[in-house]
Short mmCIF file of C-alpha atoms in Angstrom, two decimals:
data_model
loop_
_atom_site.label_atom_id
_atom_site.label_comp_id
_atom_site.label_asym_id
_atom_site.label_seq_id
_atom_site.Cartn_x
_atom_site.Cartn_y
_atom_site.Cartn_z
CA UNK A 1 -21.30 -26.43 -17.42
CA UNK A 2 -21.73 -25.93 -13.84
CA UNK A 3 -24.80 -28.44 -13.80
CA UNK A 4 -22.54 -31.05 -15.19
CA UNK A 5 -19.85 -30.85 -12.42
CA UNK A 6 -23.05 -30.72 -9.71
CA UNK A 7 -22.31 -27.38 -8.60
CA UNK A 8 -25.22 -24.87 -8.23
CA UNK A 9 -24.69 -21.59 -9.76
CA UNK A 10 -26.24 -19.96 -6.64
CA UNK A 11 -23.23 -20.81 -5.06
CA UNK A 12 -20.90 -19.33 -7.28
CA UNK A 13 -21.87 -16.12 -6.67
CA UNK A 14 -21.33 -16.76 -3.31
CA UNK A 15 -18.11 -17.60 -3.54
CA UNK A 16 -17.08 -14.95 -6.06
CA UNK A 17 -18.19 -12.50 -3.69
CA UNK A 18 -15.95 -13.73 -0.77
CA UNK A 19 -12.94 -14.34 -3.07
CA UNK A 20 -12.86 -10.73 -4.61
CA UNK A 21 -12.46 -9.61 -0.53
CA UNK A 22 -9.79 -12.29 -0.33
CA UNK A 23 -8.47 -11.04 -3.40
CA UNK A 24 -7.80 -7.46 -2.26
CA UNK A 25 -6.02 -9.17 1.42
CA UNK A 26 -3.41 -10.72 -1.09
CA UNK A 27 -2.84 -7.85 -3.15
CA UNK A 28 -1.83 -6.32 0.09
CA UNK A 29 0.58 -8.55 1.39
CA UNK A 30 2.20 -9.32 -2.06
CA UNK A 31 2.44 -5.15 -2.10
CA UNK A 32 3.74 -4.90 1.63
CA UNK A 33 6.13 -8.12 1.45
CA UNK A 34 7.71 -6.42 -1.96
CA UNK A 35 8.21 -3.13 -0.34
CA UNK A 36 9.90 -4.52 2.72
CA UNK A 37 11.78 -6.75 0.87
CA UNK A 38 13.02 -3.77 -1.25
CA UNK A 39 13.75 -1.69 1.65
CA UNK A 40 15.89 -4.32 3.37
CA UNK A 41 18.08 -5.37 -0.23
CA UNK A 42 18.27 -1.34 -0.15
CA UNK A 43 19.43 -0.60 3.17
CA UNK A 44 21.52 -3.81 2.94
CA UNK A 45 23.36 -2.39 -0.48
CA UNK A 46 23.88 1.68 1.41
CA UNK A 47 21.39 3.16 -1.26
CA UNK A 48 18.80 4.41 1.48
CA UNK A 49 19.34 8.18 2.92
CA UNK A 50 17.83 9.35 5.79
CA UNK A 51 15.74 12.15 4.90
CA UNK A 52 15.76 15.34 7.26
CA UNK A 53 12.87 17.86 7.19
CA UNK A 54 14.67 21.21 6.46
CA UNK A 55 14.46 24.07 8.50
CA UNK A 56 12.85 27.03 6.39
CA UNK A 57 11.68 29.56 9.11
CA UNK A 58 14.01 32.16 7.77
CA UNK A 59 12.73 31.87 3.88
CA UNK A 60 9.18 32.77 5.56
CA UNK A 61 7.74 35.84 4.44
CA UNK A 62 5.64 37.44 7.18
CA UNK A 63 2.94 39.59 7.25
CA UNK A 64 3.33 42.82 9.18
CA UNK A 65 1.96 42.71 12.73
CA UNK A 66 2.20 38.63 12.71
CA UNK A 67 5.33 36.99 13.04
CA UNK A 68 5.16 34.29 15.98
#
């Protein structure tokens, strides 16, 4: 099939290499663009929280002899 068109199929492999990198680039912007997008309708609608690291030093069980 490729004869018939005048393409060599040397050069297919060539440029399936290449596309499967090119490939993975726009699986990562179509990824990234979806998440920001979501983030901003999100934060746009007041469904984002901002989420605070709690403060568990007193649930900390410490060994005798080595409490900071």
């Amino acid at each position: 099939i490729l004869e018939t068109v005048h393409v060599p199929s040397a050069g297919i492999a060539l440029i399936l290499g290449v596309d499967r990198i090119l490939d993975m680039l726009r699986t990562v912007t179509n990824v990234t663009g979806d998440s920001a997008v979501a983030t901003s309708i999100a934060a746009s609608e007041g469904q984002l929280r901002e989420v605070h690291p709690k403060d568990n030093k007193d649930q900390i069980k410490w060994k005798k002899g080595k409490k900071d």
